[in-house]
Coordinates of C-alpha atoms in Angstrom, one line a residue:
Chain A
X1 CA 121.9 115.6 122.2
X2 CA 121.0 118.2 119.6
X3 CA 118.0 120.6 120.0
X4 CA 115.9 118.7 117.5
X5 CA 116.4 115.4 119.2
X6 CA 115.5 117.1 122.5
X7 CA 112.3 118.4 121.1
X8 CA 111.4 115.0 119.7
X9 CA 112.0 113.5 123.1
X10 CA 109.8 116.1 124.8
X11 CA 107.0 115.7 122.3
X12 CA 107.1 111.9 122.7
X13 CA 107.0 111.9 126.5
X14 CA 104.2 114.5 126.8
X15 CA 102.1 113.0 124.0
X16 CA 102.6 109.6 125.6
X17 CA 101.2 111.0 128.8
X18 CA 98.1 112.1 126.9
X19 CA 97.7 108.7 125.3
X20 CA 97.9 107.0 128.7
X21 CA 95.3 109.5 130.1
X22 CA 93.0 108.5 127.3
X23 CA 93.7 104.9 128.1
X24 CA 92.7 105.6 131.7
X25 CA 89.4 107.1 130.5
X26 CA 88.8 103.9 128.5
X27 CA 89.8 101.7 131.5
X28 CA 92.4 99.7 129.7
X29 CA 95.1 97.5 131.2
X30 CA 98.8 98.4 131.4
X31 CA 99.6 97.0 128.0
X32 CA 96.7 99.0 126.5
X33 CA 98.2 102.1 128.3
X34 CA 101.6 101.4 126.7
X35 CA 100.0 100.8 123.2
X36 CA 98.1 104.1 123.2
X37 CA 101.0 106.0 124.8
X38 CA 103.4 104.8 122.1
X39 CA 100.9 105.3 119.3
X40 CA 100.3 108.9 120.4
X41 CA 103.9 109.6 121.3
X42 CA 105.5 108.5 118.1
X43 CA 102.6 108.7 115.6
X44 CA 103.0 112.3 114.5
X45 CA 106.8 112.0 114.0
X46 CA 106.4 108.7 112.2
X47 CA 104.0 110.2 109.6
X48 CA 106.4 113.1 109.2
X49 CA 109.4 110.8 108.7
X50 CA 107.6 108.5 106.3
X51 CA 106.5 111.5 104.2
X52 CA 110.0 113.0 104.3
X53 CA 111.5 109.6 103.5
X54 CA 113.8 109.8 106.5
X55 CA 115.3 106.4 107.2
X56 CA 115.2 104.9 109.6
X57 CA 112.1 106.5 111.3
X58 CA 113.3 108.4 114.4
X59 CA 112.2 105.8 117.0
X60 CA 113.8 103.0 115.1
X61 CA 117.1 104.7 115.1
X62 CA 117.0 105.1 118.9
X63 CA 114.5 102.8 120.7
X64 CA 114.9 104.9 123.9
X65 CA 111.8 106.8 122.6
X66 CA 109.8 103.6 123.0
X67 CA 111.2 103.2 126.5
X68 CA 110.3 106.7 127.7
X69 CA 106.8 106.4 126.2
X70 CA 106.3 103.1 128.1
X71 CA 107.6 104.8 131.2
X72 CA 105.1 107.5 130.8
X73 CA 102.3 104.9 130.4
X74 CA 103.4 103.2 133.6
X75 CA 103.5 106.5 135.5
X76 CA 100.0 107.4 134.5
X77 CA 98.7 103.9 135.2
X78 CA 99.6 104.4 138.9
X79 CA 99.0 108.1 139.3
X80 CA 96.1 109.1 137.1
X81 CA 93.6 108.9 140.0
X82 CA 95.5 111.7 141.7
X83 CA 94.3 114.3 139.2
X84 CA 91.1 115.9 140.1
X85 CA 90.0 116.2 136.5
X86 CA 91.8 113.9 134.1
X87 CA 90.2 115.6 131.1
X88 CA 91.7 119.0 132.1
X89 CA 95.1 117.4 132.7
X90 CA 94.7 115.8 129.2
X91 CA 93.9 119.1 127.6
X92 CA 96.9 120.9 129.1
X93 CA 99.4 118.1 128.6
X94 CA 98.2 117.9 125.0
X95 CA 98.8 121.7 124.6
X96 CA 102.4 121.2 125.9
X97 CA 103.0 118.2 123.6
X98 CA 101.5 120.1 120.6
X99 CA 103.9 123.0 121.2
X100 CA 107.1 121.0 121.3
X101 CA 106.0 118.6 118.5
X102 CA 105.2 121.5 116.1
X103 CA 108.7 123.0 116.9
X104 CA 110.3 119.6 116.3
X105 CA 108.4 119.0 113.0
X106 CA 109.0 122.5 111.5
X107 CA 112.7 122.3 112.7
X108 CA 113.3 118.9 111.1
X109 CA 111.7 120.0 107.8
X110 CA 113.9 123.2 107.8
X111 CA 117.0 121.1 108.6
X112 CA 116.4 119.0 105.6
X113 CA 116.1 122.0 103.4
X114 CA 112.4 122.0 102.6
X115 CA 110.6 125.0 101.3
X116 CA 108.2 127.0 103.5
X117 CA 105.0 125.3 102.5
X118 CA 106.3 121.9 103.4
X119 CA 107.8 123.3 106.6
X120 CA 104.3 124.5 107.6
X121 CA 102.7 121.2 106.8
X122 CA 105.3 119.2 108.6
X123 CA 104.9 121.4 111.7
X124 CA 101.1 120.8 111.6
X125 CA 101.4 117.1 110.8
X126 CA 103.9 116.4 113.5
X127 CA 101.9 118.3 116.0
X128 CA 98.4 117.1 115.2
X129 CA 98.7 113.5 113.8
X130 CA 99.7 111.8 117.1
X131 CA 96.7 113.2 118.9
X132 CA 94.5 112.6 115.9
X133 CA 95.5 108.9 115.8
X134 CA 94.9 108.7 119.6
X135 CA 91.4 110.1 119.3
X136 CA 90.4 108.1 116.2
X137 CA 91.5 104.8 117.7
X138 CA 90.0 105.6 121.1
X139 CA 86.8 106.8 119.4
X140 CA 86.8 110.2 121.0
X141 CA 86.0 113.4 119.2
X142 CA 89.3 114.5 117.7
X143 CA 90.7 117.6 119.6
X144 CA 91.8 118.8 116.1
X145 CA 88.2 119.2 115.1
X146 CA 86.6 120.5 118.2
X147 CA 84.3 123.5 117.5
X148 CA 85.0 126.9 118.9
X149 CA 88.6 126.1 120.0
X150 CA 91.9 126.9 118.3
X151 CA 94.0 123.8 117.6
X152 CA 95.3 123.4 114.1
X153 CA 95.4 127.2 114.0
X154 CA 97.9 127.2 116.9
X155 CA 100.1 124.6 115.1
X156 CA 100.0 126.6 111.9
X157 CA 100.7 130.0 113.5
X158 CA 103.6 128.4 115.5
X159 CA 105.0 127.0 112.2
X160 CA 104.8 130.4 110.6
X161 CA 106.7 131.9 113.6
X162 CA 109.4 129.3 113.1
X163 CA 109.6 130.1 109.4
X164 CA 109.7 133.8 110.1
X165 CA 112.5 133.4 112.6
X166 CA 114.6 131.3 110.1
X167 CA 113.9 133.9 107.4
X168 CA 115.3 136.6 109.7
X169 CA 118.4 134.4 110.2
X170 CA 117.6 133.6 113.8
X171 CA 119.5 130.5 115.1
X172 CA 117.5 127.2 115.2
X173 CA 117.1 127.4 118.9
X174 CA 115.4 130.8 118.8
X175 CA 113.1 129.6 116.0
X176 CA 112.1 126.5 118.0
X177 CA 111.5 128.7 121.1
X178 CA 109.4 131.1 119.1
X179 CA 107.4 128.3 117.5
X180 CA 106.7 126.5 120.8
X181 CA 105.9 129.8 122.5
X182 CA 103.4 131.0 119.9
X183 CA 101.8 127.6 119.7
X184 CA 101.4 127.2 123.4
X185 CA 100.3 130.8 123.9
X186 CA 97.5 130.6 121.4
X187 CA 96.3 127.2 122.7
X188 CA 96.4 128.4 126.3
X189 CA 94.5 131.5 125.3
X190 CA 91.9 129.4 123.6
X191 CA 91.5 127.1 126.7
X192 CA 91.6 129.9 129.3
X193 CA 89.9 132.8 127.6
X194 CA 87.9 131.2 124.8
X195 CA 90.0 132.7 121.9
X196 CA 88.6 131.5 118.7
X197 CA 88.2 132.3 115.0
X198 CA 84.7 132.8 113.5
X199 CA 83.3 129.5 112.6
X200 CA 81.2 128.7 109.5
X201 CA 77.6 129.2 110.1
X202 CA 75.1 128.0 107.5
X203 CA 72.7 130.6 106.4
X204 CA 69.4 129.8 104.8
X205 CA 69.8 129.3 101.0
X206 CA 68.9 132.1 98.7
X207 CA 65.5 131.9 97.2
Chain B
X1 CA 108.6 79.4 99.6
X2 CA 110.4 80.5 102.7
X3 CA 108.9 80.4 106.2
X4 CA 108.4 84.2 106.4
X5 CA 106.5 84.3 103.1
X6 CA 104.3 81.4 104.3
X7 CA 103.5 83.2 107.5
X8 CA 102.7 86.4 105.5
X9 CA 100.3 84.4 103.3
X10 CA 98.6 82.8 106.3
X11 CA 98.2 86.1 108.0
X12 CA 96.8 87.7 104.8
X13 CA 94.3 84.9 104.2
X14 CA 92.9 84.7 107.7
X15 CA 92.8 88.5 108.2
X16 CA 91.0 88.7 104.9
X17 CA 88.4 86.3 106.2
X18 CA 87.9 88.5 109.2
X19 CA 87.6 91.6 107.0
X20 CA 85.0 89.9 104.9
X21 CA 83.1 88.8 108.0
X22 CA 82.9 92.4 109.2
X23 CA 81.7 93.3 105.6
X24 CA 78.9 90.7 106.1
X25 CA 77.9 92.3 109.3
X26 CA 77.7 95.7 107.5
X27 CA 75.8 94.1 104.6
X28 CA 78.1 95.3 101.9
X29 CA 78.2 94.0 98.3
X30 CA 81.0 91.7 96.9
X31 CA 83.3 94.6 96.0
X32 CA 82.9 95.9 99.5
X33 CA 83.8 92.5 100.9
X34 CA 87.0 92.4 98.8
X35 CA 87.9 96.0 99.8
X36 CA 87.6 95.3 103.5
X37 CA 89.3 91.9 103.1
X38 CA 92.3 93.3 101.3
X39 CA 92.6 96.3 103.7
X40 CA 92.5 94.0 106.7
X41 CA 94.7 91.3 105.0
X42 CA 97.5 93.5 103.9
X43 CA 97.1 96.5 106.2
X44 CA 99.4 95.4 109.0
X45 CA 102.1 94.2 106.8
X46 CA 102.0 97.3 104.7
X47 CA 102.5 99.6 107.7
X48 CA 105.4 97.3 108.8
X49 CA 107.0 97.5 105.3
X50 CA 106.6 101.3 105.0
X51 CA 108.1 101.8 108.5
X52 CA 111.0 99.4 107.8
X53 CA 111.4 101.0 104.3
X54 CA 111.1 97.6 102.6
X55 CA 110.6 98.1 98.9
X56 CA 108.5 97.1 97.3
X57 CA 105.8 96.5 99.9
X58 CA 105.2 92.7 100.1
X59 CA 102.0 92.5 98.2
X60 CA 103.4 94.7 95.4
X61 CA 106.3 92.3 94.9
X62 CA 103.8 89.4 94.6
X63 CA 100.2 90.2 93.8
X64 CA 99.1 86.7 94.6
X65 CA 98.4 88.1 98.1
X66 CA 95.7 90.3 96.6
X67 CA 94.2 87.3 94.8
X68 CA 94.0 85.1 97.9
X69 CA 92.5 88.0 99.9
X70 CA 89.9 88.4 97.2
X71 CA 89.3 84.7 97.2
X72 CA 88.7 84.8 100.9
X73 CA 86.2 87.6 100.4
X74 CA 84.3 85.6 97.8
X75 CA 84.3 82.5 100.0
X76 CA 82.8 84.5 102.9
X77 CA 80.2 86.2 100.7
X78 CA 78.7 82.9 99.8
X79 CA 79.1 81.0 103.1
X80 CA 78.9 83.5 106.0
X81 CA 75.3 82.5 106.6
X82 CA 76.4 79.0 107.5
X83 CA 78.0 80.2 110.7
X84 CA 75.8 80.1 113.7
X85 CA 77.5 83.1 115.2
X86 CA 79.4 85.3 112.8
X87 CA 80.8 87.3 115.7
X88 CA 82.3 84.2 117.4
X89 CA 83.8 83.1 114.0
X90 CA 85.2 86.6 113.6
X91 CA 86.8 86.5 117.1
X92 CA 88.5 83.1 116.5
X93 CA 89.6 83.8 113.0
X94 CA 91.0 87.1 114.2
X95 CA 92.9 85.2 117.0
X96 CA 94.5 82.9 114.4
X97 CA 95.4 85.8 112.1
X98 CA 96.9 87.7 115.0
X99 CA 99.1 84.8 115.9
X100 CA 100.6 84.2 112.4
X101 CA 100.9 87.9 111.7
X102 CA 102.8 88.6 114.9
X103 CA 105.2 85.8 114.0
X104 CA 105.6 87.2 110.5
X105 CA 106.2 90.7 111.7
X106 CA 108.7 89.8 114.4
X107 CA 110.4 87.4 112.1
X108 CA 110.8 89.9 109.3
X109 CA 112.2 92.5 111.7
X110 CA 114.7 90.0 113.0
X111 CA 115.7 89.0 109.5
X112 CA 116.5 92.6 108.7
X113 CA 118.7 92.9 111.7
X114 CA 116.6 95.1 113.9
X115 CA 117.2 95.4 117.6
X116 CA 114.9 93.9 120.1
X117 CA 112.7 96.9 120.8
X118 CA 111.9 97.3 117.1
X119 CA 111.3 93.6 116.8
X120 CA 108.7 93.8 119.5
X121 CA 107.0 96.8 118.0
X122 CA 106.9 95.3 114.5
X123 CA 105.4 92.1 115.9
X124 CA 102.6 94.2 117.5
X125 CA 102.2 96.5 114.5
X126 CA 101.9 93.7 112.0
X127 CA 99.5 91.8 114.3
X128 CA 97.3 94.6 115.3
X129 CA 97.2 97.2 112.5
X130 CA 95.2 95.2 110.0
X131 CA 92.4 94.5 112.4
X132 CA 92.6 98.1 113.8
X133 CA 92.2 99.5 110.3
X134 CA 89.3 97.1 109.7
X135 CA 87.5 98.2 112.9
X136 CA 88.1 101.9 112.5
X137 CA 86.9 102.0 108.8
X138 CA 83.9 99.8 109.6
X139 CA 83.2 101.9 112.7
X140 CA 83.2 98.9 115.1
X141 CA 84.9 99.1 118.6
X142 CA 88.5 98.1 117.9
X143 CA 89.3 94.6 119.3
X144 CA 92.6 96.1 120.3
X145 CA 90.9 98.3 122.9
X146 CA 88.2 96.0 124.2
X147 CA 88.1 96.1 127.9
X148 CA 88.8 93.1 130.0
X149 CA 90.3 91.1 127.2
X150 CA 93.9 90.4 126.3
X151 CA 94.8 91.5 122.8
X152 CA 97.9 93.7 122.4
X153 CA 99.3 91.8 125.4
X154 CA 99.1 88.5 123.4
X155 CA 100.9 90.2 120.5
X156 CA 103.6 91.6 122.8
X157 CA 104.2 88.4 124.7
X158 CA 104.4 86.4 121.5
X159 CA 107.0 88.9 120.1
X160 CA 108.9 88.5 123.4
X161 CA 108.8 84.7 122.9
X162 CA 110.2 85.1 119.4
X163 CA 113.0 87.4 120.6
X164 CA 113.8 85.0 123.4
X165 CA 114.0 82.0 121.1
X166 CA 116.3 83.9 118.8
X167 CA 118.5 85.0 121.7
X168 CA 118.8 81.3 122.6
X169 CA 120.0 80.6 119.1
X170 CA 116.8 78.7 118.1
X171 CA 116.2 78.4 114.3
X172 CA 113.8 80.9 112.8
X173 CA 111.1 78.2 112.4
X174 CA 111.1 77.4 116.2
X175 CA 111.0 81.2 117.0
X176 CA 108.0 81.6 114.7
X177 CA 106.3 78.6 116.2
X178 CA 106.9 79.8 119.7
X179 CA 105.6 83.2 118.9
X180 CA 102.4 82.0 117.2
X181 CA 101.8 79.5 119.9
X182 CA 102.2 81.9 122.8
X183 CA 100.1 84.6 121.0
X184 CA 97.3 82.2 120.2
X185 CA 97.4 80.5 123.6
X186 CA 97.0 83.7 125.5
X187 CA 94.3 85.0 123.2
X188 CA 92.4 81.7 123.4
X189 CA 92.7 81.7 127.1
X190 CA 91.3 85.2 127.2
X191 CA 88.4 84.3 125.0
X192 CA 87.6 81.0 126.7
X193 CA 88.5 81.5 130.3
X194 CA 88.4 85.3 130.7
X195 CA 92.2 85.7 131.3
X196 CA 92.9 89.3 131.8
X197 CA 95.2 91.9 133.3
X198 CA 94.0 94.2 136.0
X199 CA 92.5 97.3 134.3
X200 CA 92.9 100.9 135.4
X201 CA 90.1 101.8 137.9
X202 CA 89.7 105.5 138.7
X203 CA 89.6 106.1 142.4
X204 CA 88.1 109.2 144.0
X205 CA 90.7 112.0 144.1
X206 CA 92.6 112.6 147.3
X207 CA 91.1 115.3 149.5
Chain C
X1 CA 102.1 120.1 82.4
X2 CA 101.7 116.4 81.6
X3 CA 98.4 114.6 81.7
X4 CA 99.1 112.8 84.9
X5 CA 100.0 116.1 86.7
X6 CA 96.8 117.6 85.4
X7 CA 94.7 114.7 86.7
X8 CA 96.5 115.0 90.1
X9 CA 95.6 118.7 90.2
X10 CA 92.0 118.1 89.3
X11 CA 91.7 115.4 91.9
X12 CA 93.3 117.6 94.6
X13 CA 91.0 120.6 93.9
X14 CA 87.8 118.7 93.8
X15 CA 88.5 116.5 96.8
X16 CA 89.6 119.6 98.7
X17 CA 86.2 121.1 97.9
X18 CA 84.5 118.0 99.4
X19 CA 86.7 118.2 102.5
X20 CA 85.7 121.8 103.0
X21 CA 82.1 120.9 102.6
X22 CA 82.4 118.3 105.3
X23 CA 84.1 121.0 107.4
X24 CA 81.1 123.3 106.8
X25 CA 78.8 120.5 108.0
X26 CA 81.0 120.3 111.2
X27 CA 80.9 124.1 111.6
X28 CA 84.7 124.5 111.8
X29 CA 86.7 127.7 111.4
X30 CA 88.7 128.6 108.3
X31 CA 91.8 126.8 109.4
X32 CA 89.8 123.7 110.1
X33 CA 88.4 124.0 106.5
X34 CA 91.9 124.2 105.1
X35 CA 93.0 121.2 107.3
X36 CA 90.2 118.9 106.1
X37 CA 90.5 120.2 102.5
X38 CA 94.3 119.4 102.4
X39 CA 93.9 116.1 104.1
X40 CA 91.2 115.0 101.7
X41 CA 92.8 116.6 98.7
X42 CA 96.3 115.0 99.0
X43 CA 95.5 112.0 101.3
X44 CA 94.8 109.4 98.6
X45 CA 97.8 110.5 96.4
X46 CA 100.1 110.5 99.5
X47 CA 99.2 106.9 100.4
X48 CA 99.8 105.9 96.8
X49 CA 103.2 107.7 96.7
X50 CA 104.3 106.2 100.0
X51 CA 103.3 102.7 98.9
X52 CA 105.0 103.1 95.5
X53 CA 108.0 104.7 97.2
X54 CA 107.9 107.8 95.0
X55 CA 110.1 110.5 96.4
X56 CA 109.3 113.2 97.1
X57 CA 105.5 112.7 97.6
X58 CA 103.8 114.7 94.9
X59 CA 102.7 117.7 96.9
X60 CA 106.2 118.1 98.4
X61 CA 107.7 118.3 95.0
X62 CA 105.3 121.1 94.0
X63 CA 103.6 122.9 96.9
X64 CA 101.1 124.5 94.5
X65 CA 98.9 121.6 95.4
X66 CA 98.7 122.9 98.9
X67 CA 97.9 126.4 97.7
X68 CA 95.0 125.2 95.4
X69 CA 93.6 123.0 98.2
X70 CA 93.7 126.0 100.6
X71 CA 92.0 128.2 97.9
X72 CA 89.3 125.6 97.6
X73 CA 88.7 125.7 101.3
X74 CA 88.5 129.5 101.3
X75 CA 86.0 129.4 98.4
X76 CA 83.7 127.0 100.2
X77 CA 84.0 128.9 103.5
X78 CA 82.4 131.9 101.9
X79 CA 80.0 130.2 99.4
X80 CA 78.8 127.0 101.0
X81 CA 75.6 128.6 102.1
X82 CA 74.6 129.2 98.5
X83 CA 74.1 125.5 97.9
X84 CA 70.6 124.4 98.5
X85 CA 71.7 121.0 99.7
X86 CA 75.3 120.8 100.8
X87 CA 75.1 117.0 101.1
X88 CA 74.1 116.6 97.5
X89 CA 76.8 119.0 96.4
X90 CA 79.2 116.9 98.4
X91 CA 78.1 113.6 96.8
X92 CA 78.5 115.0 93.2
X93 CA 81.8 116.7 93.8
X94 CA 83.0 113.5 95.5
X95 CA 81.9 111.6 92.3
X96 CA 83.9 114.0 90.1
X97 CA 87.0 113.8 92.4
X98 CA 86.8 110.0 92.6
X99 CA 86.8 109.8 88.8
X100 CA 89.9 111.9 88.2
X101 CA 91.7 110.5 91.2
X102 CA 91.2 106.9 90.0
X103 CA 92.5 107.9 86.6
X104 CA 95.5 109.6 88.2
X105 CA 96.3 106.7 90.4
X106 CA 96.0 104.0 87.7
X107 CA 97.9 106.2 85.3
X108 CA 100.8 106.8 87.7
X109 CA 101.1 103.1 88.5
X110 CA 101.1 102.2 84.8
X111 CA 103.8 104.9 84.2
X112 CA 106.0 103.3 86.8
X113 CA 105.7 99.9 85.1
X114 CA 103.5 98.1 87.7
X115 CA 101.6 94.9 86.9
X116 CA 97.9 95.0 86.4
X117 CA 97.0 93.9 90.0
X118 CA 99.0 96.8 91.5
X119 CA 97.5 99.2 88.9
X120 CA 94.0 98.3 90.0
X121 CA 94.8 98.7 93.7
X122 CA 96.5 102.0 93.1
X123 CA 93.5 103.3 91.2
X124 CA 91.2 102.3 94.0
X125 CA 93.6 103.6 96.8
X126 CA 94.1 107.0 95.1
X127 CA 90.4 107.3 94.5
X128 CA 89.1 106.2 97.8
X129 CA 91.7 106.9 100.5
X130 CA 91.3 110.7 100.6
X131 CA 87.6 110.5 101.1
X132 CA 88.0 107.7 103.6
X133 CA 90.4 109.8 105.7
X134 CA 88.0 112.7 105.5
X135 CA 85.1 110.6 106.7
X136 CA 87.0 108.8 109.4
X137 CA 88.5 112.0 110.8
X138 CA 85.2 113.9 110.6
X139 CA 83.4 110.9 112.1
X140 CA 80.9 110.5 109.2
X141 CA 79.9 107.1 107.8
X142 CA 82.5 106.5 105.1
X143 CA 81.0 106.9 101.6
X144 CA 83.2 103.9 100.7
X145 CA 81.0 101.6 102.9
X146 CA 77.6 103.0 102.3
X147 CA 75.1 100.2 101.7
X148 CA 73.2 100.0 98.5
X149 CA 75.5 102.3 96.6
X150 CA 78.3 101.6 94.2
X151 CA 81.5 103.3 95.2
X152 CA 84.6 101.1 95.4
X153 CA 83.0 99.2 92.5
X154 CA 83.2 102.4 90.4
X155 CA 86.8 102.9 91.2
X156 CA 87.7 99.3 90.4
X157 CA 85.7 99.2 87.2
X158 CA 87.3 102.4 86.1
X159 CA 90.8 101.0 86.8
X160 CA 89.9 97.9 84.8
X161 CA 88.9 100.2 81.9
X162 CA 92.3 102.0 82.1
X163 CA 94.2 98.7 82.2
X164 CA 92.2 97.4 79.2
X165 CA 92.8 100.5 77.2
X166 CA 96.6 100.2 77.9
X167 CA 96.5 96.5 77.0
X168 CA 94.9 97.5 73.7
X169 CA 97.8 100.0 73.1
X170 CA 95.6 103.1 73.5
X171 CA 97.6 106.2 74.4
X172 CA 97.7 107.3 78.0
X173 CA 95.2 110.1 77.4
X174 CA 92.6 107.7 76.1
X175 CA 93.1 105.3 79.0
X176 CA 92.7 108.1 81.5
X177 CA 89.5 109.4 79.7
X178 CA 88.1 105.8 79.6
X179 CA 88.9 105.4 83.3
X180 CA 87.4 108.7 84.5
X181 CA 84.3 108.2 82.2
X182 CA 83.6 104.7 83.4
X183 CA 84.1 105.6 87.1
X184 CA 81.9 108.7 86.9
X185 CA 79.2 107.0 84.8
X186 CA 78.8 104.1 87.2
X187 CA 78.8 106.4 90.3
X188 CA 76.3 108.8 88.6
X189 CA 74.1 105.9 87.7
X190 CA 74.2 104.7 91.3
X191 CA 73.3 108.2 92.6
X192 CA 70.6 108.9 90.1
X193 CA 69.1 105.5 89.3
X194 CA 70.0 103.5 92.3
X195 CA 72.3 101.1 90.4
X196 CA 73.7 98.6 92.9
X197 CA 75.2 95.1 93.3
X198 CA 73.3 92.5 95.4
X199 CA 74.4 93.0 99.0
X200 CA 75.1 90.2 101.5
X201 CA 71.9 89.2 103.3
X202 CA 72.3 87.1 106.3
X203 CA 70.0 84.1 106.3
X204 CA 69.0 82.1 109.3
X205 CA 71.6 79.5 110.2
X206 CA 71.0 75.9 109.2
X207 CA 69.5 73.8 111.9

């Protein structure tokens, strides 16, 4: 199993867990859990593969992805009540999933010879689209757009780290590690210490 | 006209009717009716075709699909007031559309030689995505995620029935009939008799 | 630079401005501005290219699109407070973006030899999808579905104008101009003078 496949697996499993947690908040049945888990787990990578015209889409080449996402849904269905705060569990699992998904997305774009701009976009798309689909379908405020938190910024900075590592001739494994580390570090800092960028504040219009 | 084309037509027409009914609830004009009707009618099959990399997408190969979806929009624009409850009409039309769309999606995946996991997903995607797009765009609670009702479960069980029939060497027509029958039967049972799976109930956390 | 590329650029820039304005209404940070600007700017054209199976998608062939969308985000981040009414600025910029995007979408479909039905749909898809994605993600009421305003109608009529011009052997530039002019004219008339089509009104059911 190559590194990129491993990253894709990790992203699918952890994003599937977050999808199932959202399903638990919406009190769905087990098939609803699996639906949201699979949508969240493979959504970002599917958009990436369709845009990059990779055929077949990664989970169609190897349906094990669907099996592990369903397994994650089953696990959460029977254990979600053990978490003291499902929302905190969701936030931290989502942070883990984001980190590996960004590394997978940037790595796959690099491995297909894309330029740096497309690498950055694919890192962000792979990282953010699964969670965005999950939140839009479940009608929650998208994490991507939450005020006063770093989210897309983490994905973008992680992708930049990956691109830098590759530009310095680092092996793909180091680039992926740097990417996931930077992404997770920034997101964790935002969740724990409130790290943020200045937001737009409307000022009164000029007279 | 082959069986799969016929199923695609039926799914487009009936989903288009549901899109137009949602447009009537949102009090749109005739072009808005056509927009939602076409989006709902061809949405699920378009996602399926893009994921399966079928070119051209089914309604681009034969624009008659767009014409019949527009016709359905026109029909609803002038007759929706005749229904006593537009929401009930919507639910039952959606159940019919779901059934034929699942059969079309699973059948097309089988006809392109996909494995069973992909067949199940394509059945569910073709069945559920059109209605999901309709509900997300029109800002209604997605039927897919309504608590205490079977929806994705019907699509999944119908797809399993289709896969079973094919595994038993049944002809494609029988597989499609079994799929549509199982899907519609379960959905009707859920609407009429409240059939449902146990939903996730949060319990107090362990001490 | 060919005419179609120029239209694509104009659509990306102006839609990116609208995405950034929505980001300012949601009080996001600069990366959130760029995210919504790029999503809105390239969303419609990406859906068009994926459906038409154009490879690579237009902004992957030339990442300058991403740069200009990011520049538009930056511009709005520092100047949005200068507008007296950001919502009015949004509506009018969106009208401009719609006009050029419809012309780009119809033109590209024509240049790839599609029939008239697909040309009309691609005009509407390219014009409406970017703004629809923006509004769904930002959880605003989609402009596409606002009651008592012409929106999809403008895109459709503009696409018809483009198809008519081509059928009359007009050069592509004239077709694009006619398309953008008709689209903008109708949309402006709707915003300024309240032009509208009759909407569906539910009547009491028959006894």
